[in-house]
């Protein structure tokens, strides 16, 4: 990996914070299993206005601290912690970080919360150290942390290829809102890919993503949504399957699963229509949490605080 470090001088103790928004996959096509164990995919993903918040303070000592209300997330396994390690190693900067993480995006929900946090953290480290790494360099570090990390550097809408790490920003005609239905289940991505039924020869991507980019109404887009991992998610998480079937029975769909997770979603052109459907779902007492968020979004501005 070649990295360009423009400055290495450490400024005064400074904090910088940002939002880390979640994503949904409007299409997720699995093209085949690779010899390295990953799967080749083709996916159109968009950012949605549901975000974690991260703030980062530069420490003079070589220590990485994560603070999070959810103690189980404040561990060295957290992608943010691993992002810090990778960033310091790649740049050779001898310092540390204290990172505060406020979670809003459900964990294991298929909305890329952990990956988005890692992408946001890399941008915060870059700023707080004044390291001057390019987006491409940050994406290269991100890709070593997880296939979904680089996409968060290119939102609001992207096409992902390879194992997901090859990202091309695209422009969409549609914007509106998304009704998210969170099922309370953690879904493991590796397990979902293991369950994916490889019953065909390597495939080519369909034209669904192209049609979605051209679509101007939620109805048009909803017809082209596709997720090849959906059945595998249902195998791994029967609770998600049960809610999906219940939504079908209520005739409030079409809903799709996002990524390899436990969030179901439907697109709407306006909030009122989404709110009406959300109320029907809440009234059905399915033990889910509904949320209406704007999409596509990708702006996660940096906010600086001098200490
Ligand atoms: O890249 P990431 O670490 O997020 O992937 C977690 C796991 O999900 C991989 O180890 C692999 O088992 C599976 N995966 C896959 N194909 C992809 C992305 C992830 O098989 N394109």
Tab-separated table of C-alpha atoms and ligand atoms in Angstrom:
chain	number	residue	atom	x	y	z
A	1	UNK	CA	0.000	0.000	0.000
A	2	UNK	CA	1.529	3.382	-0.903
A	3	UNK	CA	0.564	6.257	1.361
A	4	UNK	CA	1.264	9.936	1.018
A	5	UNK	CA	1.803	11.679	4.340
A	6	UNK	CA	1.962	15.429	3.850
A	7	UNK	CA	2.500	16.620	7.440
A	8	UNK	CA	3.559	14.822	10.558
A	9	UNK	CA	3.634	17.656	13.057
A	10	UNK	CA	1.274	17.026	15.933
A	11	UNK	CA	-0.997	20.021	16.645
A	12	UNK	CA	-2.234	20.982	20.115
A	13	UNK	CA	-4.626	18.597	21.782
A	14	UNK	CA	-7.654	18.898	19.536
A	15	UNK	CA	-10.954	17.077	19.297
A	16	UNK	CA	-12.851	16.509	16.128
A	17	UNK	CA	-16.204	14.832	15.748
A	18	UNK	CA	-18.418	13.624	12.945
A	19	UNK	CA	-21.466	11.585	12.053
A	20	UNK	CA	-21.178	8.094	10.587
A	21	UNK	CA	-24.334	7.360	8.630
A	22	UNK	CA	-25.708	3.904	7.854
A	23	UNK	CA	-26.415	2.377	4.432
A	24	UNK	CA	-28.934	0.128	2.803
A	25	UNK	CA	-28.311	-2.068	-0.228
A	26	UNK	CA	-30.894	-1.387	-2.931
A	27	UNK	CA	-29.443	-4.320	-4.858
A	28	UNK	CA	-27.063	-6.988	-3.617
A	29	UNK	CA	-26.221	-9.609	-6.203
A	30	UNK	CA	-23.866	-12.443	-5.328
A	31	UNK	CA	-21.982	-13.426	-8.481
A	32	UNK	CA	-20.032	-16.401	-7.159
A	33	UNK	CA	-17.669	-17.714	-4.510
A	34	UNK	CA	-13.982	-16.875	-4.882
A	35	UNK	CA	-10.933	-18.976	-4.118
A	36	UNK	CA	-10.023	-16.672	-1.188
A	37	UNK	CA	-13.296	-17.505	0.577
A	38	UNK	CA	-14.992	-14.188	-0.213
A	39	UNK	CA	-17.860	-13.770	-2.657
A	40	UNK	CA	-17.867	-11.487	-5.671
A	41	UNK	CA	-20.790	-9.113	-5.427
A	42	UNK	CA	-22.440	-6.304	-7.353
A	43	UNK	CA	-24.371	-3.935	-5.138
A	44	UNK	CA	-25.971	-0.516	-5.311
A	45	UNK	CA	-25.877	1.014	-1.835
A	46	UNK	CA	-27.088	4.387	-0.553
A	47	UNK	CA	-26.484	6.285	2.671
A	48	UNK	CA	-29.471	6.846	4.962
A	49	UNK	CA	-29.953	9.511	7.591
A	50	UNK	CA	-29.454	7.300	10.625
A	51	UNK	CA	-26.029	7.912	12.081
A	52	UNK	CA	-23.625	7.033	14.868
A	53	UNK	CA	-21.533	9.866	16.287
A	54	UNK	CA	-17.792	9.707	16.830
A	55	UNK	CA	-15.420	12.147	18.424
A	56	UNK	CA	-11.689	11.753	18.562
A	57	UNK	CA	-9.018	13.421	20.689
A	58	UNK	CA	-5.343	13.113	19.880
A	59	UNK	CA	-3.279	11.742	22.760
A	60	UNK	CA	0.479	12.308	23.108
A	61	UNK	CA	0.927	8.790	24.488
A	62	UNK	CA	0.700	5.743	22.215
A	63	UNK	CA	-2.580	4.461	23.544
A	64	UNK	CA	-5.966	3.780	21.971
A	65	UNK	CA	-9.022	4.285	24.178
A	66	UNK	CA	-12.615	3.769	23.133
A	67	UNK	CA	-15.509	5.023	25.198
A	68	UNK	CA	-19.020	3.822	24.444
A	69	UNK	CA	-22.147	3.568	26.578
A	70	UNK	CA	-22.443	0.029	25.323
A	71	UNK	CA	-19.419	-1.454	27.097
A	72	UNK	CA	-19.461	-4.589	24.940
A	73	UNK	CA	-18.526	-2.406	21.957
A	74	UNK	CA	-15.585	-0.656	23.653
A	75	UNK	CA	-13.092	-3.451	22.971
A	76	UNK	CA	-10.015	-4.017	20.767
A	77	UNK	CA	-12.251	-6.037	18.417
A	78	UNK	CA	-14.201	-2.899	17.522
A	79	UNK	CA	-13.423	-1.838	13.937
A	80	UNK	CA	-12.722	1.690	15.205
A	81	UNK	CA	-9.965	0.353	17.457
A	82	UNK	CA	-8.554	-1.692	14.575
A	83	UNK	CA	-8.804	1.353	12.308
A	84	UNK	CA	-6.725	3.340	14.820
A	85	UNK	CA	-4.043	0.642	14.926
A	86	UNK	CA	-3.920	0.407	11.124
A	87	UNK	CA	-3.832	4.179	10.674
A	88	UNK	CA	-0.930	4.631	13.120
A	89	UNK	CA	0.980	1.756	11.554
A	90	UNK	CA	0.427	2.995	7.983
A	91	UNK	CA	1.464	6.589	8.749
A	92	UNK	CA	4.195	5.876	11.295
A	93	UNK	CA	2.680	8.547	13.572
A	94	UNK	CA	3.629	8.046	17.206
A	95	UNK	CA	0.537	9.152	19.091
A	96	UNK	CA	-2.708	7.739	20.389
A	97	UNK	CA	-6.439	8.448	20.255
A	98	UNK	CA	-9.328	8.668	22.629
A	99	UNK	CA	-12.493	7.907	20.692
A	100	UNK	CA	-16.024	8.363	21.937
A	101	UNK	CA	-18.654	6.380	20.092
A	102	UNK	CA	-22.406	6.976	20.335
A	103	UNK	CA	-24.330	4.192	18.629
A	104	UNK	CA	-27.618	4.734	16.813
A	105	UNK	CA	-27.244	2.259	13.950
A	106	UNK	CA	-28.305	-1.237	15.028
A	107	UNK	CA	-25.411	-3.686	15.382
A	108	UNK	CA	-25.677	-6.671	12.995
A	109	UNK	CA	-28.535	-4.914	11.222
A	110	UNK	CA	-27.048	-4.964	7.706
A	111	UNK	CA	-26.668	-1.178	7.713
A	112	UNK	CA	-22.866	-1.212	7.940
A	113	UNK	CA	-22.708	0.638	11.266
A	114	UNK	CA	-19.336	-0.800	12.323
A	115	UNK	CA	-17.863	-0.194	8.861
A	116	UNK	CA	-19.209	3.352	8.757
A	117	UNK	CA	-17.702	4.027	12.193
A	118	UNK	CA	-14.332	2.766	10.929
A	119	UNK	CA	-14.503	4.956	7.802
A	120	UNK	CA	-15.465	8.003	9.883
A	121	UNK	CA	-12.718	7.234	12.410
A	122	UNK	CA	-10.073	7.098	9.660
A	123	UNK	CA	-11.172	10.566	8.518
A	124	UNK	CA	-11.039	11.860	12.099
A	125	UNK	CA	-7.541	10.415	12.656
A	126	UNK	CA	-6.406	11.977	9.378
A	127	UNK	CA	-7.697	15.377	10.515
A	128	UNK	CA	-6.604	15.312	14.123
A	129	UNK	CA	-3.064	14.245	13.131
A	130	UNK	CA	-3.033	16.575	10.111
A	131	UNK	CA	-1.689	13.541	8.238
A	132	UNK	CA	-2.972	14.590	4.806
A	133	UNK	CA	-3.816	11.091	3.560
A	134	UNK	CA	-5.866	11.092	0.372
A	135	UNK	CA	-9.328	9.508	0.202
A	136	UNK	CA	-7.783	6.683	-1.826
A	137	UNK	CA	-5.222	6.004	0.910
A	138	UNK	CA	-7.926	6.007	3.595
A	139	UNK	CA	-10.019	3.655	1.439
A	140	UNK	CA	-7.024	1.332	1.040
A	141	UNK	CA	-6.611	1.150	4.826
A	142	UNK	CA	-10.393	0.746	5.165
A	143	UNK	CA	-10.458	-2.194	2.741
A	144	UNK	CA	-8.044	-4.111	4.995
A	145	UNK	CA	-10.506	-3.683	7.880
A	146	UNK	CA	-13.649	-4.866	6.092
A	147	UNK	CA	-15.169	-5.107	2.617
A	148	UNK	CA	-17.856	-2.522	3.457
A	149	UNK	CA	-15.569	0.198	4.864
A	150	UNK	CA	-14.522	1.993	1.617
A	151	UNK	CA	-18.104	2.584	0.469
A	152	UNK	CA	-18.652	4.987	3.355
A	153	UNK	CA	-15.995	7.307	1.926
A	154	UNK	CA	-17.963	7.719	-1.328
A	155	UNK	CA	-21.649	8.107	-0.359
A	156	UNK	CA	-24.475	9.182	-0.964
A	157	UNK	CA	-24.774	6.440	-3.616
A	158	UNK	CA	-22.255	3.880	-4.792
A	159	UNK	CA	-21.902	0.713	-6.805
A	160	UNK	CA	-19.748	-1.878	-5.055
A	161	UNK	CA	-17.889	-4.635	-6.870
A	162	UNK	CA	-15.278	-7.276	-6.030
A	163	UNK	CA	-15.865	-8.362	-2.430
A	164	UNK	CA	-17.454	-4.936	-1.940
A	165	UNK	CA	-14.270	-2.919	-1.594
A	166	UNK	CA	-14.180	-1.652	-5.199
A	167	UNK	CA	-16.411	1.379	-5.010
A	168	UNK	CA	-17.673	3.711	-7.697
A	169	UNK	CA	-19.752	6.757	-6.766
A	170	UNK	CA	-22.917	6.988	-8.870
A	171	UNK	CA	-25.690	9.533	-9.106
A	172	UNK	CA	-29.322	8.686	-8.527
A	173	UNK	CA	-32.312	10.584	-9.828
A	174	UNK	CA	-34.535	9.575	-6.900
A	175	UNK	CA	-34.447	10.935	-3.393
A	176	UNK	CA	-37.059	10.432	-0.717
A	177	UNK	CA	-37.309	8.502	2.505
A	178	UNK	CA	-36.885	4.978	3.755
A	179	UNK	CA	-38.999	3.138	6.287
A	180	UNK	CA	-36.637	0.958	8.312
A	181	UNK	CA	-37.994	-1.991	10.266
A	182	UNK	CA	-35.415	-3.218	12.761
A	183	UNK	CA	-35.793	-6.779	13.993
A	184	UNK	CA	-34.028	-7.333	17.306
A	185	UNK	CA	-31.504	-9.896	16.050
A	186	UNK	CA	-27.754	-9.869	15.478
A	187	UNK	CA	-27.029	-11.500	12.120
A	188	UNK	CA	-23.492	-12.728	11.416
A	189	UNK	CA	-22.260	-11.805	7.918
A	190	UNK	CA	-19.880	-14.805	7.516
A	191	UNK	CA	-22.696	-17.174	8.497
A	192	UNK	CA	-25.044	-15.619	5.953
A	193	UNK	CA	-22.481	-15.961	3.152
A	194	UNK	CA	-21.898	-19.585	4.207
A	195	UNK	CA	-25.609	-20.273	3.832
A	196	UNK	CA	-25.870	-18.624	0.426
A	197	UNK	CA	-26.858	-21.353	-2.028
A	198	UNK	CA	-24.287	-21.529	-4.753
A	199	UNK	CA	-26.503	-23.402	-7.163
A	200	UNK	CA	-25.490	-21.658	-10.349
A	201	UNK	CA	-22.480	-20.955	-12.547
A	202	UNK	CA	-20.757	-17.604	-11.910
A	203	UNK	CA	-23.332	-14.949	-12.817
A	204	UNK	CA	-23.300	-11.540	-14.425
A	205	UNK	CA	-24.869	-8.553	-12.705
A	206	UNK	CA	-28.461	-7.857	-13.754
A	207	UNK	CA	-29.586	-4.485	-15.057
A	208	UNK	CA	-31.542	-3.759	-11.855
A	209	UNK	CA	-29.008	-1.259	-10.482
A	210	UNK	CA	-29.046	0.708	-13.749
A	211	UNK	CA	-32.853	0.833	-13.726
A	212	UNK	CA	-32.807	2.056	-10.122
A	213	UNK	CA	-30.374	4.873	-10.968
A	214	UNK	CA	-32.794	6.051	-13.671
A	215	UNK	CA	-35.957	5.686	-11.562
A	216	UNK	CA	-37.709	8.808	-10.325
A	217	UNK	CA	-40.375	7.390	-7.993
A	218	UNK	CA	-40.220	4.995	-5.048
A	219	UNK	CA	-42.734	2.712	-6.789
A	220	UNK	CA	-40.428	2.396	-9.791
A	221	UNK	CA	-37.426	1.681	-7.555
A	222	UNK	CA	-39.197	-0.774	-5.243
A	223	UNK	CA	-39.804	-3.060	-8.251
A	224	UNK	CA	-36.069	-3.359	-8.953
A	225	UNK	CA	-34.815	-3.922	-5.398
A	226	UNK	CA	-33.049	-7.254	-5.007
A	227	UNK	CA	-30.997	-9.046	-2.359
A	228	UNK	CA	-29.526	-12.454	-3.189
A	229	UNK	CA	-28.637	-12.988	0.497
A	230	UNK	CA	-32.225	-12.702	1.698
A	231	UNK	CA	-32.982	-16.446	1.932
A	232	UNK	CA	-29.641	-17.019	3.671
A	233	UNK	CA	-30.484	-14.272	6.202
A	234	UNK	CA	-33.837	-15.989	6.840
A	235	UNK	CA	-32.004	-19.314	7.416
A	236	UNK	CA	-29.610	-17.722	9.900
A	237	UNK	CA	-32.217	-15.547	11.630
A	238	UNK	CA	-35.727	-17.072	11.690
A	239	UNK	CA	-37.006	-13.982	13.555
A	240	UNK	CA	-36.225	-11.863	10.488
A	241	UNK	CA	-38.046	-14.371	8.252
A	242	UNK	CA	-41.050	-14.268	10.570
A	243	UNK	CA	-41.278	-10.467	10.469
A	244	UNK	CA	-40.803	-10.484	6.685
A	245	UNK	CA	-43.741	-12.920	6.286
A	246	UNK	CA	-45.841	-10.898	8.747
A	247	UNK	CA	-45.254	-7.732	6.691
A	248	UNK	CA	-46.310	-9.643	3.574
A	249	UNK	CA	-49.488	-10.792	5.349
A	250	UNK	CA	-50.216	-7.190	6.413
A	251	UNK	CA	-49.815	-6.147	2.735
A	252	UNK	CA	-47.607	-3.207	3.665
A	253	UNK	CA	-44.706	-4.167	1.372
A	254	UNK	CA	-42.701	-4.678	-0.681
A	255	UNK	CA	-39.925	-4.865	1.925
A	256	UNK	CA	-36.347	-5.993	1.292
A	257	UNK	CA	-33.589	-7.075	3.656
A	258	UNK	CA	-30.580	-4.735	3.815
A	259	UNK	CA	-27.221	-6.471	3.252
A	260	UNK	CA	-26.665	-9.512	5.413
A	261	UNK	CA	-28.540	-8.107	8.382
A	262	UNK	CA	-31.747	-7.804	10.343
A	263	UNK	CA	-33.115	-4.543	8.943
A	264	UNK	CA	-35.986	-4.589	6.459
A	265	UNK	CA	-36.756	-1.508	4.406
A	266	UNK	CA	-39.145	0.024	1.922
A	267	UNK	CA	-38.701	3.233	-0.073
A	268	UNK	CA	-41.250	6.071	-0.103
A	269	UNK	CA	-41.494	9.372	-1.916
A	270	UNK	CA	-42.934	11.194	1.074
A	271	UNK	CA	-42.899	10.909	4.832
A	272	UNK	CA	-46.686	10.896	5.279
A	273	UNK	CA	-47.119	7.699	3.272
A	274	UNK	CA	-44.203	6.113	5.143
A	275	UNK	CA	-45.704	7.211	8.485
A	276	UNK	CA	-49.044	5.595	7.696
A	277	UNK	CA	-47.384	2.249	6.936
A	278	UNK	CA	-45.149	2.584	10.018
A	279	UNK	CA	-48.266	3.028	12.184
A	280	UNK	CA	-49.894	-0.115	10.714
A	281	UNK	CA	-46.725	-2.052	11.520
A	282	UNK	CA	-46.531	-0.670	15.072
A	283	UNK	CA	-50.213	-1.566	15.615
A	284	UNK	CA	-49.505	-5.172	14.580
A	285	UNK	CA	-47.209	-5.553	17.646
A	286	UNK	CA	-44.479	-7.435	15.790
A	287	UNK	CA	-41.762	-6.588	18.315
A	288	UNK	CA	-39.891	-4.401	15.827
A	289	UNK	CA	-38.714	-0.814	15.821
A	290	UNK	CA	-39.698	1.390	12.888
A	291	UNK	CA	-37.898	4.525	11.748
A	292	UNK	CA	-38.316	6.879	8.826
A	293	UNK	CA	-35.110	8.418	7.484
A	294	UNK	CA	-34.110	10.540	4.499
A	295	UNK	CA	-32.076	8.997	1.658
A	296	UNK	CA	-29.741	9.036	-0.150
A	297	UNK	CA	-27.438	10.997	2.186
A	298	UNK	CA	-23.687	11.100	2.544
A	299	UNK	CA	-22.687	14.319	4.221
A	300	UNK	CA	-20.838	13.696	7.504
A	301	UNK	CA	-19.241	17.097	8.194
A	302	UNK	CA	-16.297	17.321	10.589
A	303	UNK	CA	-16.756	19.514	13.682
A	304	UNK	CA	-13.605	20.799	15.410
A	305	UNK	CA	-13.140	21.689	19.064
A	306	UNK	CA	-9.946	23.163	20.447
A	307	UNK	CA	-9.195	21.818	23.931
B	1	LIG	O1	-14.948	-8.135	4.677
B	1	LIG	P1	-15.544	-8.499	5.991
B	1	LIG	O2	-14.497	-8.752	7.041
B	1	LIG	O3	-16.593	-7.577	6.466
B	1	LIG	O4	-16.280	-9.879	5.746
B	1	LIG	C1	-16.682	-10.698	6.806
B	1	LIG	C2	-16.919	-12.090	6.264
B	1	LIG	O5	-18.054	-12.108	5.417
B	1	LIG	C3	-15.788	-12.643	5.420
B	1	LIG	O6	-14.818	-13.275	6.212
B	1	LIG	C4	-16.507	-13.625	4.539
B	1	LIG	O7	-16.761	-14.815	5.248
B	1	LIG	C5	-17.848	-12.956	4.308
B	1	LIG	N1	-17.890	-12.182	3.057
B	1	LIG	C6	-17.925	-12.845	1.847
B	1	LIG	N2	-17.980	-12.126	0.680
B	1	LIG	C7	-18.003	-10.780	0.701
B	1	LIG	C8	-17.961	-10.073	1.930
B	1	LIG	C9	-17.918	-10.812	3.094
B	1	LIG	O8	-17.929	-14.079	1.816
B	1	LIG	N3	-18.079	-10.107	-0.447
